[in-house]
Amino acid sequence: MKIGMCMFLWTTIVSKKHEALLKDIKATGFDGVEIPVFVGQPDDYKKLGSMLDRIGLERTAVSAMGDPAMNLISPDGATRKAGIDYMKWAIDCSAALGADRLSGPLHSTLGAFSGSGPTAAEKKRSVASQRAIGDHAGKKGVTIGLEALNRFECYLVNTMDDLCEHIDAIDRPHIKAMYDTFHANIEEADPIGAYTRNRRNVVHIHISENDRGVPGRGNIPWKETFSAIRKSGYDDWLTIESFGRSLKDLAAATKVWRDFAESPEAVYREGYRHIRDGWKAAG
């Protein structure tokens, strides 16, 4: 098992100015960090990867698609192509970074709603889009971890069952699933069962408290969660995802209107111990 920290708590553009923070994350005990991919070119991420190598941090990547002009399930072919092109760019940047997985709600436009549930036509278009993305991801050695989001942030896939049924239909080895404890706590009647039933597709896990604050301070059933993950044979990334108010656009997208912790340091230092101790106890 590897413990990661998502950089969304501070920024969507990680750079040299974050070196001291990254060194402290490493000193805390983290194995790696999750790097947002939203702007820049592959060469920029290659340089960032070199800095992470010097610090001794492994890395994964995360992104999202908030622009309706890139909606992968749109009835407009040009719009879908723009989304596929964005994903190919994000995959190229992730590969240059040295990340073998890129996760997030990378199936539809974040925060865009049709006013009804997903249609058969939208799911069919999604399958075609994801197959094109998956083929490119395979060439680059990157696996996509699609994320089931709660109903207030997306409508295409809200539960792990729906997500994994869709992934089975996509049928590409580099299109898989991410399990996020925050979203599961909202949407799943049985969050533990939702993970266990769909373990076959899970390639990445976000550790996120019910209020997106410090892991371990809220009401997520952590003992049962760590036990289920460990018993399932999963032995990969457990990455903390938490948010704050410092990034206005990201705060608006994730509906963050207040601070959830006294400091970012409390989130990643206490959160690291929470995962380390919880995993050990689950063994």
PDB file of C-alpha atoms in Angstrom:
ATOM      1  CA  MET A   1       0.000   0.000   0.000  1.00  0.00           C
ATOM      2  CA  LYS A   2       1.164   3.525  -0.834  1.00  0.00           C
ATOM      3  CA  ILE A   3      -0.091   6.728   0.784  1.00  0.00           C
ATOM      4  CA  GLY A   4      -0.571   9.782  -1.419  1.00  0.00           C
ATOM      5  CA  MET A   5      -1.615  13.414  -0.981  1.00  0.00           C
ATOM      6  CA  CYS A   6      -3.666  15.245  -3.605  1.00  0.00           C
ATOM      7  CA  MET A   7      -2.357  18.737  -4.264  1.00  0.00           C
ATOM      8  CA  PHE A   8      -5.877  20.129  -4.777  1.00  0.00           C
ATOM      9  CA  LEU A   9      -5.696  21.354  -1.182  1.00  0.00           C
ATOM     10  CA  TRP A  10      -3.266  24.045  -2.356  1.00  0.00           C
ATOM     11  CA  THR A  11      -3.272  24.424  -6.114  1.00  0.00           C
ATOM     12  CA  THR A  12      -4.237  23.179  -9.563  1.00  0.00           C
ATOM     13  CA  ILE A  13      -0.780  24.091 -10.924  1.00  0.00           C
ATOM     14  CA  VAL A  14       2.102  22.477  -9.052  1.00  0.00           C
ATOM     15  CA  SER A  15       5.441  24.154  -9.715  1.00  0.00           C
ATOM     16  CA  LYS A  16       8.887  24.896  -8.322  1.00  0.00           C
ATOM     17  CA  LYS A  17       7.350  27.254  -5.764  1.00  0.00           C
ATOM     18  CA  HIS A  18       5.790  24.233  -4.031  1.00  0.00           C
ATOM     19  CA  GLU A  19       9.117  22.479  -3.521  1.00  0.00           C
ATOM     20  CA  ALA A  20       9.331  23.194   0.222  1.00  0.00           C
ATOM     21  CA  LEU A  21       5.782  21.920   0.722  1.00  0.00           C
ATOM     22  CA  LEU A  22       6.514  18.788  -1.296  1.00  0.00           C
ATOM     23  CA  LYS A  23       9.610  18.138   0.782  1.00  0.00           C
ATOM     24  CA  ASP A  24       7.545  18.402   3.968  1.00  0.00           C
ATOM     25  CA  ILE A  25       4.949  16.017   2.529  1.00  0.00           C
ATOM     26  CA  LYS A  26       7.791  13.590   1.862  1.00  0.00           C
ATOM     27  CA  ALA A  27       9.207  14.100   5.367  1.00  0.00           C
ATOM     28  CA  THR A  28       5.785  13.368   6.850  1.00  0.00           C
ATOM     29  CA  GLY A  29       6.022   9.904   5.337  1.00  0.00           C
ATOM     30  CA  PHE A  30       3.992  10.078   2.128  1.00  0.00           C
ATOM     31  CA  ASP A  31       5.025   7.863  -0.760  1.00  0.00           C
ATOM     32  CA  GLY A  32       3.775  10.263  -3.389  1.00  0.00           C
ATOM     33  CA  VAL A  33       1.512  13.098  -4.451  1.00  0.00           C
ATOM     34  CA  GLU A  34      -1.402  13.471  -6.833  1.00  0.00           C
ATOM     35  CA  ILE A  35      -0.703  16.163  -9.413  1.00  0.00           C
ATOM     36  CA  PRO A  36      -3.531  18.175 -11.022  1.00  0.00           C
ATOM     37  CA  VAL A  37      -3.384  18.314 -14.824  1.00  0.00           C
ATOM     38  CA  PHE A  38      -5.261  21.308 -16.215  1.00  0.00           C
ATOM     39  CA  VAL A  39      -2.807  23.549 -18.086  1.00  0.00           C
ATOM     40  CA  GLY A  40       0.624  23.369 -19.668  1.00  0.00           C
ATOM     41  CA  GLN A  41       2.453  21.013 -21.972  1.00  0.00           C
ATOM     42  CA  PRO A  42       4.047  17.571 -21.542  1.00  0.00           C
ATOM     43  CA  ASP A  43       7.496  19.161 -21.200  1.00  0.00           C
ATOM     44  CA  ASP A  44       6.262  21.153 -18.176  1.00  0.00           C
ATOM     45  CA  TYR A  45       5.158  17.929 -16.492  1.00  0.00           C
ATOM     46  CA  LYS A  46       8.407  16.199 -17.406  1.00  0.00           C
ATOM     47  CA  LYS A  47      10.296  18.929 -15.529  1.00  0.00           C
ATOM     48  CA  LEU A  48       7.926  18.604 -12.575  1.00  0.00           C
ATOM     49  CA  GLY A  49       8.487  14.853 -12.594  1.00  0.00           C
ATOM     50  CA  SER A  50      12.237  15.431 -12.388  1.00  0.00           C
ATOM     51  CA  MET A  51      11.750  17.625  -9.317  1.00  0.00           C
ATOM     52  CA  LEU A  52       9.578  14.966  -7.691  1.00  0.00           C
ATOM     53  CA  ASP A  53      12.259  12.382  -8.444  1.00  0.00           C
ATOM     54  CA  ARG A  54      14.836  14.516  -6.647  1.00  0.00           C
ATOM     55  CA  ILE A  55      12.536  14.854  -3.629  1.00  0.00           C
ATOM     56  CA  GLY A  56      11.758  11.142  -3.671  1.00  0.00           C
ATOM     57  CA  LEU A  57       8.013  11.326  -4.318  1.00  0.00           C
ATOM     58  CA  GLU A  58       6.113   9.042  -6.650  1.00  0.00           C
ATOM     59  CA  ARG A  59       3.088  10.514  -8.392  1.00  0.00           C
ATOM     60  CA  THR A  60      -0.371   9.982  -9.812  1.00  0.00           C
ATOM     61  CA  ALA A  61      -2.420  12.478 -11.817  1.00  0.00           C
ATOM     62  CA  VAL A  62      -5.914  13.924 -11.512  1.00  0.00           C
ATOM     63  CA  SER A  63      -8.053  16.112 -13.747  1.00  0.00           C
ATOM     64  CA  ALA A  64     -11.653  17.117 -14.465  1.00  0.00           C
ATOM     65  CA  MET A  65     -13.593  18.601 -17.365  1.00  0.00           C
ATOM     66  CA  GLY A  66     -15.670  21.649 -16.503  1.00  0.00           C
ATOM     67  CA  ASP A  67     -16.142  23.096 -19.979  1.00  0.00           C
ATOM     68  CA  PRO A  68     -19.420  22.088 -21.721  1.00  0.00           C
ATOM     69  CA  ALA A  69     -17.608  22.632 -25.036  1.00  0.00           C
ATOM     70  CA  MET A  70     -15.647  19.438 -24.281  1.00  0.00           C
ATOM     71  CA  ASN A  71     -18.503  17.242 -23.087  1.00  0.00           C
ATOM     72  CA  LEU A  72     -17.739  13.617 -23.938  1.00  0.00           C
ATOM     73  CA  ILE A  73     -21.444  12.667 -24.008  1.00  0.00           C
ATOM     74  CA  SER A  74     -22.676  15.588 -26.121  1.00  0.00           C
ATOM     75  CA  PRO A  75     -24.848  14.843 -29.174  1.00  0.00           C
ATOM     76  CA  ASP A  76     -22.511  17.139 -31.119  1.00  0.00           C
ATOM     77  CA  GLY A  77     -19.586  15.285 -32.666  1.00  0.00           C
ATOM     78  CA  ALA A  78     -17.238  18.284 -32.621  1.00  0.00           C
ATOM     79  CA  THR A  79     -17.875  18.769 -28.901  1.00  0.00           C
ATOM     80  CA  ARG A  80     -17.076  15.123 -28.170  1.00  0.00           C
ATOM     81  CA  LYS A  81     -13.921  15.332 -30.275  1.00  0.00           C
ATOM     82  CA  ALA A  82     -12.777  18.357 -28.266  1.00  0.00           C
ATOM     83  CA  GLY A  83     -13.235  16.325 -25.091  1.00  0.00           C
ATOM     84  CA  ILE A  84     -11.329  13.362 -26.510  1.00  0.00           C
ATOM     85  CA  ASP A  85      -8.522  15.689 -27.610  1.00  0.00           C
ATOM     86  CA  TYR A  86      -8.390  17.166 -24.098  1.00  0.00           C
ATOM     87  CA  MET A  87      -8.131  13.706 -22.600  1.00  0.00           C
ATOM     88  CA  LYS A  88      -5.370  12.712 -25.004  1.00  0.00           C
ATOM     89  CA  TRP A  89      -3.471  15.849 -23.954  1.00  0.00           C
ATOM     90  CA  ALA A  90      -4.004  15.068 -20.262  1.00  0.00           C
ATOM     91  CA  ILE A  91      -2.806  11.501 -20.817  1.00  0.00           C
ATOM     92  CA  ASP A  92       0.313  12.763 -22.595  1.00  0.00           C
ATOM     93  CA  CYS A  93       1.037  15.159 -19.717  1.00  0.00           C
ATOM     94  CA  SER A  94       0.499  12.379 -17.153  1.00  0.00           C
ATOM     95  CA  ALA A  95       2.878  10.072 -18.998  1.00  0.00           C
ATOM     96  CA  ALA A  96       5.506  12.828 -19.162  1.00  0.00           C
ATOM     97  CA  LEU A  97       5.054  13.390 -15.430  1.00  0.00           C
ATOM     98  CA  GLY A  98       5.800   9.736 -14.794  1.00  0.00           C
ATOM     99  CA  ALA A  99       2.282   8.915 -13.578  1.00  0.00           C
ATOM    100  CA  ASP A 100       0.800   5.561 -14.535  1.00  0.00           C
ATOM    101  CA  ARG A 101      -2.782   6.591 -13.723  1.00  0.00           C
ATOM    102  CA  LEU A 102      -4.995   9.609 -14.307  1.00  0.00           C
ATOM    103  CA  SER A 103      -8.176   9.765 -12.246  1.00  0.00           C
ATOM    104  CA  GLY A 104     -11.224  11.955 -11.785  1.00  0.00           C
ATOM    105  CA  PRO A 105     -14.728  12.526 -13.192  1.00  0.00           C
ATOM    106  CA  LEU A 106     -13.372  12.131 -16.695  1.00  0.00           C
ATOM    107  CA  HIS A 107     -16.592  10.869 -18.232  1.00  0.00           C
ATOM    108  CA  SER A 108     -18.709  14.030 -18.539  1.00  0.00           C
ATOM    109  CA  THR A 109     -18.759  17.750 -17.815  1.00  0.00           C
ATOM    110  CA  LEU A 110     -18.458  18.497 -14.108  1.00  0.00           C
ATOM    111  CA  GLY A 111     -21.437  20.461 -12.840  1.00  0.00           C
ATOM    112  CA  ALA A 112     -23.431  20.310 -16.092  1.00  0.00           C
ATOM    113  CA  PHE A 113     -26.938  18.858 -15.916  1.00  0.00           C
ATOM    114  CA  SER A 114     -29.594  18.008 -18.494  1.00  0.00           C
ATOM    115  CA  GLY A 115     -32.494  18.081 -16.055  1.00  0.00           C
ATOM    116  CA  SER A 116     -32.975  14.321 -16.171  1.00  0.00           C
ATOM    117  CA  GLY A 117     -30.998  11.140 -15.670  1.00  0.00           C
ATOM    118  CA  PRO A 118     -28.556   9.716 -18.215  1.00  0.00           C
ATOM    119  CA  THR A 119     -30.115   8.455 -21.431  1.00  0.00           C
ATOM    120  CA  ALA A 120     -29.212   5.345 -23.390  1.00  0.00           C
ATOM    121  CA  ALA A 121     -27.913   7.603 -26.174  1.00  0.00           C
ATOM    122  CA  GLU A 122     -25.620   9.473 -23.765  1.00  0.00           C
ATOM    123  CA  LYS A 123     -24.207   6.216 -22.432  1.00  0.00           C
ATOM    124  CA  LYS A 124     -23.662   4.945 -25.967  1.00  0.00           C
ATOM    125  CA  ARG A 125     -21.774   8.129 -26.861  1.00  0.00           C
ATOM    126  CA  SER A 126     -19.787   7.801 -23.640  1.00  0.00           C
ATOM    127  CA  VAL A 127     -18.734   4.257 -24.538  1.00  0.00           C
ATOM    128  CA  ALA A 128     -17.430   5.439 -27.923  1.00  0.00           C
ATOM    129  CA  SER A 129     -15.574   8.395 -26.378  1.00  0.00           C
ATOM    130  CA  GLN A 130     -14.000   6.281 -23.646  1.00  0.00           C
ATOM    131  CA  ARG A 131     -12.876   3.615 -26.087  1.00  0.00           C
ATOM    132  CA  ALA A 132     -10.983   6.227 -28.086  1.00  0.00           C
ATOM    133  CA  ILE A 133      -9.486   7.593 -24.871  1.00  0.00           C
ATOM    134  CA  GLY A 134      -8.640   4.132 -23.592  1.00  0.00           C
ATOM    135  CA  ASP A 135      -6.830   3.199 -26.788  1.00  0.00           C
ATOM    136  CA  HIS A 136      -4.626   6.283 -26.488  1.00  0.00           C
ATOM    137  CA  ALA A 137      -4.059   5.699 -22.774  1.00  0.00           C
ATOM    138  CA  GLY A 138      -2.889   2.164 -23.502  1.00  0.00           C
ATOM    139  CA  LYS A 139      -0.285   3.430 -25.950  1.00  0.00           C
ATOM    140  CA  LYS A 140       1.054   5.793 -23.279  1.00  0.00           C
ATOM    141  CA  GLY A 141       1.006   3.308 -20.396  1.00  0.00           C
ATOM    142  CA  VAL A 142      -1.559   5.318 -18.431  1.00  0.00           C
ATOM    143  CA  THR A 143      -4.717   3.902 -16.849  1.00  0.00           C
ATOM    144  CA  ILE A 144      -7.782   6.117 -16.447  1.00  0.00           C
ATOM    145  CA  GLY A 145      -9.628   5.833 -13.131  1.00  0.00           C
ATOM    146  CA  LEU A 146     -13.160   7.105 -13.776  1.00  0.00           C
ATOM    147  CA  GLU A 147     -14.891   8.465 -10.699  1.00  0.00           C
ATOM    148  CA  ALA A 148     -18.512   8.067  -9.644  1.00  0.00           C
ATOM    149  CA  LEU A 149     -19.570  11.493  -8.358  1.00  0.00           C
ATOM    150  CA  ASN A 150     -22.506  12.428  -6.155  1.00  0.00           C
ATOM    151  CA  ARG A 151     -25.732  13.616  -7.792  1.00  0.00           C
ATOM    152  CA  PHE A 152     -24.991  17.286  -7.026  1.00  0.00           C
ATOM    153  CA  GLU A 153     -21.841  17.293  -9.185  1.00  0.00           C
ATOM    154  CA  CYS A 154     -22.763  15.057 -12.124  1.00  0.00           C
ATOM    155  CA  TYR A 155     -25.553  12.823 -13.403  1.00  0.00           C
ATOM    156  CA  LEU A 156     -23.947  10.261 -15.742  1.00  0.00           C
ATOM    157  CA  VAL A 157     -22.656   7.896 -13.036  1.00  0.00           C
ATOM    158  CA  ASN A 158     -23.370   8.401  -9.325  1.00  0.00           C
ATOM    159  CA  THR A 159     -22.826   4.921  -7.875  1.00  0.00           C
ATOM    160  CA  MET A 160     -20.075   2.344  -8.134  1.00  0.00           C
ATOM    161  CA  ASP A 161     -22.493  -0.210  -9.581  1.00  0.00           C
ATOM    162  CA  ASP A 162     -23.505   2.178 -12.377  1.00  0.00           C
ATOM    163  CA  LEU A 163     -19.906   3.179 -13.008  1.00  0.00           C
ATOM    164  CA  CYS A 164     -18.584  -0.366 -13.204  1.00  0.00           C
ATOM    165  CA  GLU A 165     -21.447  -1.555 -15.382  1.00  0.00           C
ATOM    166  CA  HIS A 166     -20.463   1.279 -17.733  1.00  0.00           C
ATOM    167  CA  ILE A 167     -16.772   0.368 -17.554  1.00  0.00           C
ATOM    168  CA  ASP A 168     -17.633  -3.225 -18.451  1.00  0.00           C
ATOM    169  CA  ALA A 169     -19.504  -1.903 -21.511  1.00  0.00           C
ATOM    170  CA  ILE A 170     -16.520   0.261 -22.493  1.00  0.00           C
ATOM    171  CA  ASP A 171     -14.371  -2.868 -22.371  1.00  0.00           C
ATOM    172  CA  ARG A 172     -10.936  -1.273 -22.508  1.00  0.00           C
ATOM    173  CA  PRO A 173      -8.141  -2.431 -20.151  1.00  0.00           C
ATOM    174  CA  HIS A 174      -6.962   1.134 -19.541  1.00  0.00           C
ATOM    175  CA  ILE A 175     -10.387   2.489 -18.551  1.00  0.00           C
ATOM    176  CA  LYS A 176     -11.077   1.519 -14.940  1.00  0.00           C
ATOM    177  CA  ALA A 177     -12.620   2.962 -11.757  1.00  0.00           C
ATOM    178  CA  MET A 178     -11.662   5.068  -8.774  1.00  0.00           C
ATOM    179  CA  TYR A 179     -13.417   4.618  -5.421  1.00  0.00           C
ATOM    180  CA  ASP A 180     -13.903   7.808  -3.398  1.00  0.00           C
ATOM    181  CA  THR A 181     -15.092   7.553   0.207  1.00  0.00           C
ATOM    182  CA  PHE A 182     -16.698  11.015   0.152  1.00  0.00           C
ATOM    183  CA  HIS A 183     -18.959  10.337  -2.823  1.00  0.00           C
ATOM    184  CA  ALA A 184     -19.743   6.793  -1.655  1.00  0.00           C
ATOM    185  CA  ASN A 185     -20.852   8.198   1.710  1.00  0.00           C
ATOM    186  CA  ILE A 186     -23.469  10.303  -0.089  1.00  0.00           C
ATOM    187  CA  GLU A 187     -24.708   7.964  -2.809  1.00  0.00           C
ATOM    188  CA  GLU A 188     -24.283   4.401  -1.587  1.00  0.00           C
ATOM    189  CA  ALA A 189     -26.729   2.681   0.761  1.00  0.00           C
ATOM    190  CA  ASP A 190     -23.818   0.380   1.609  1.00  0.00           C
ATOM    191  CA  PRO A 191     -20.489   2.118   0.833  1.00  0.00           C
ATOM    192  CA  ILE A 192     -18.443  -0.919   1.860  1.00  0.00           C
ATOM    193  CA  GLY A 193     -20.474  -3.285  -0.288  1.00  0.00           C
ATOM    194  CA  ALA A 194     -20.299  -0.867  -3.202  1.00  0.00           C
ATOM    195  CA  TYR A 195     -16.517  -1.120  -3.059  1.00  0.00           C
ATOM    196  CA  THR A 196     -16.381  -4.872  -2.518  1.00  0.00           C
ATOM    197  CA  ARG A 197     -18.822  -5.702  -5.338  1.00  0.00           C
ATOM    198  CA  ASN A 198     -16.836  -3.627  -7.797  1.00  0.00           C
ATOM    199  CA  ARG A 199     -13.284  -4.282  -6.642  1.00  0.00           C
ATOM    200  CA  ARG A 200     -12.455  -5.895 -10.003  1.00  0.00           C
ATOM    201  CA  ASN A 201     -12.436  -2.475 -11.668  1.00  0.00           C
ATOM    202  CA  VAL A 202     -10.899  -0.330  -8.905  1.00  0.00           C
ATOM    203  CA  VAL A 203      -7.385   0.959  -9.672  1.00  0.00           C
ATOM    204  CA  HIS A 204      -7.266   3.974  -7.361  1.00  0.00           C
ATOM    205  CA  ILE A 205      -8.811   5.061  -4.046  1.00  0.00           C
ATOM    206  CA  HIS A 206      -9.423   8.534  -2.643  1.00  0.00           C
ATOM    207  CA  ILE A 207      -9.495   8.801   1.131  1.00  0.00           C
ATOM    208  CA  SER A 208     -11.826  11.724   1.814  1.00  0.00           C
ATOM    209  CA  GLU A 209     -13.789  12.519   4.951  1.00  0.00           C
ATOM    210  CA  ASN A 210     -17.539  13.119   4.794  1.00  0.00           C
ATOM    211  CA  ASP A 211     -16.939  16.894   5.052  1.00  0.00           C
ATOM    212  CA  ARG A 212     -13.779  16.803   2.858  1.00  0.00           C
ATOM    213  CA  GLY A 213     -11.723  17.789   5.886  1.00  0.00           C
ATOM    214  CA  VAL A 214      -9.233  15.838   7.992  1.00  0.00           C
ATOM    215  CA  PRO A 215      -9.555  12.069   7.424  1.00  0.00           C
ATOM    216  CA  GLY A 216     -10.553  10.418  10.684  1.00  0.00           C
ATOM    217  CA  ARG A 217     -12.448  13.325  12.207  1.00  0.00           C
ATOM    218  CA  GLY A 218     -15.801  12.682  10.563  1.00  0.00           C
ATOM    219  CA  ASN A 219     -18.323   9.896  10.167  1.00  0.00           C
ATOM    220  CA  ILE A 220     -16.862   7.685   7.423  1.00  0.00           C
ATOM    221  CA  PRO A 221     -16.727   4.107   8.820  1.00  0.00           C
ATOM    222  CA  TRP A 222     -12.957   3.948   8.558  1.00  0.00           C
ATOM    223  CA  LYS A 223     -12.353   0.703  10.432  1.00  0.00           C
ATOM    224  CA  GLU A 224     -14.724  -1.172   8.134  1.00  0.00           C
ATOM    225  CA  THR A 225     -13.438   0.681   5.079  1.00  0.00           C
ATOM    226  CA  PHE A 226      -9.771  -0.143   5.635  1.00  0.00           C
ATOM    227  CA  SER A 227     -10.662  -3.713   6.527  1.00  0.00           C
ATOM    228  CA  ALA A 228     -12.666  -4.202   3.319  1.00  0.00           C
ATOM    229  CA  ILE A 229      -9.959  -2.653   1.168  1.00  0.00           C
ATOM    230  CA  ARG A 230      -7.228  -4.763   2.721  1.00  0.00           C
ATOM    231  CA  LYS A 231      -9.257  -7.999   2.598  1.00  0.00           C
ATOM    232  CA  SER A 232     -10.017  -7.376  -1.081  1.00  0.00           C
ATOM    233  CA  GLY A 233      -6.334  -7.646  -1.931  1.00  0.00           C
ATOM    234  CA  TYR A 234      -5.998  -4.013  -2.984  1.00  0.00           C
ATOM    235  CA  ASP A 235      -2.439  -2.952  -2.246  1.00  0.00           C
ATOM    236  CA  ASP A 236      -2.032   0.297  -4.144  1.00  0.00           C
ATOM    237  CA  TRP A 237      -2.627   4.038  -3.633  1.00  0.00           C
ATOM    238  CA  LEU A 238      -4.701   5.434  -0.777  1.00  0.00           C
ATOM    239  CA  THR A 239      -4.647   9.141  -1.600  1.00  0.00           C
ATOM    240  CA  ILE A 240      -6.021  11.892   0.619  1.00  0.00           C
ATOM    241  CA  GLU A 241      -8.301  14.320  -1.194  1.00  0.00           C
ATOM    242  CA  SER A 242      -9.304  17.416   0.750  1.00  0.00           C
ATOM    243  CA  PHE A 243     -10.326  20.903  -0.287  1.00  0.00           C
ATOM    244  CA  GLY A 244     -10.087  24.446   1.042  1.00  0.00           C
ATOM    245  CA  ARG A 245     -11.207  27.935   0.066  1.00  0.00           C
ATOM    246  CA  SER A 246      -7.903  29.202  -1.299  1.00  0.00           C
ATOM    247  CA  LEU A 247      -8.716  28.288  -4.914  1.00  0.00           C
ATOM    248  CA  LYS A 248     -11.933  30.114  -5.767  1.00  0.00           C
ATOM    249  CA  ASP A 249     -12.784  28.237  -8.984  1.00  0.00           C
ATOM    250  CA  LEU A 250     -12.118  24.837  -7.435  1.00  0.00           C
ATOM    251  CA  ALA A 251     -13.971  25.806  -4.261  1.00  0.00           C
ATOM    252  CA  ALA A 252     -16.989  26.821  -6.340  1.00  0.00           C
ATOM    253  CA  ALA A 253     -16.900  23.579  -8.357  1.00  0.00           C
ATOM    254  CA  THR A 254     -16.709  21.429  -5.224  1.00  0.00           C
ATOM    255  CA  LYS A 255     -19.145  23.602  -3.224  1.00  0.00           C
ATOM    256  CA  VAL A 256     -16.614  24.487  -0.537  1.00  0.00           C
ATOM    257  CA  TRP A 257     -17.837  27.521   1.398  1.00  0.00           C
ATOM    258  CA  ARG A 258     -15.873  27.159   4.621  1.00  0.00           C
ATOM    259  CA  ASP A 259     -12.588  25.805   5.917  1.00  0.00           C
ATOM    260  CA  PHE A 260     -12.732  22.188   7.092  1.00  0.00           C
ATOM    261  CA  ALA A 261      -9.546  22.188   9.146  1.00  0.00           C
ATOM    262  CA  GLU A 262      -7.468  24.608  11.170  1.00  0.00           C
ATOM    263  CA  SER A 263      -4.622  24.292   8.658  1.00  0.00           C
ATOM    264  CA  PRO A 264      -3.497  22.300   5.594  1.00  0.00           C
ATOM    265  CA  GLU A 265      -0.780  20.795   7.771  1.00  0.00           C
ATOM    266  CA  ALA A 266      -3.427  19.245  10.019  1.00  0.00           C
ATOM    267  CA  VAL A 267      -5.022  17.607   6.978  1.00  0.00           C
ATOM    268  CA  TYR A 268      -1.939  15.914   5.607  1.00  0.00           C
ATOM    269  CA  ARG A 269      -0.055  15.176   8.840  1.00  0.00           C
ATOM    270  CA  GLU A 270      -3.015  13.846  10.789  1.00  0.00           C
ATOM    271  CA  GLY A 271      -4.428  12.271   7.640  1.00  0.00           C
ATOM    272  CA  TYR A 272      -1.212  10.389   6.989  1.00  0.00           C
ATOM    273  CA  ARG A 273      -1.223   8.923  10.505  1.00  0.00           C
ATOM    274  CA  HIS A 274      -4.893   8.017  10.123  1.00  0.00           C
ATOM    275  CA  ILE A 275      -4.227   5.949   7.002  1.00  0.00           C
ATOM    276  CA  ARG A 276      -1.019   4.403   8.332  1.00  0.00           C
ATOM    277  CA  ASP A 277      -2.601   3.351  11.624  1.00  0.00           C
ATOM    278  CA  GLY A 278      -5.917   2.307  10.072  1.00  0.00           C
ATOM    279  CA  TRP A 279      -4.209   0.095   7.516  1.00  0.00           C
ATOM    280  CA  LYS A 280      -2.045  -1.514  10.181  1.00  0.00           C
ATOM    281  CA  ALA A 281      -5.035  -2.206  12.402  1.00  0.00           C
ATOM    282  CA  ALA A 282      -6.937  -3.718   9.476  1.00  0.00           C
ATOM    283  CA  GLY A 283      -4.149  -6.296   9.072  1.00  0.00           C
TER     284      GLY A 283
END
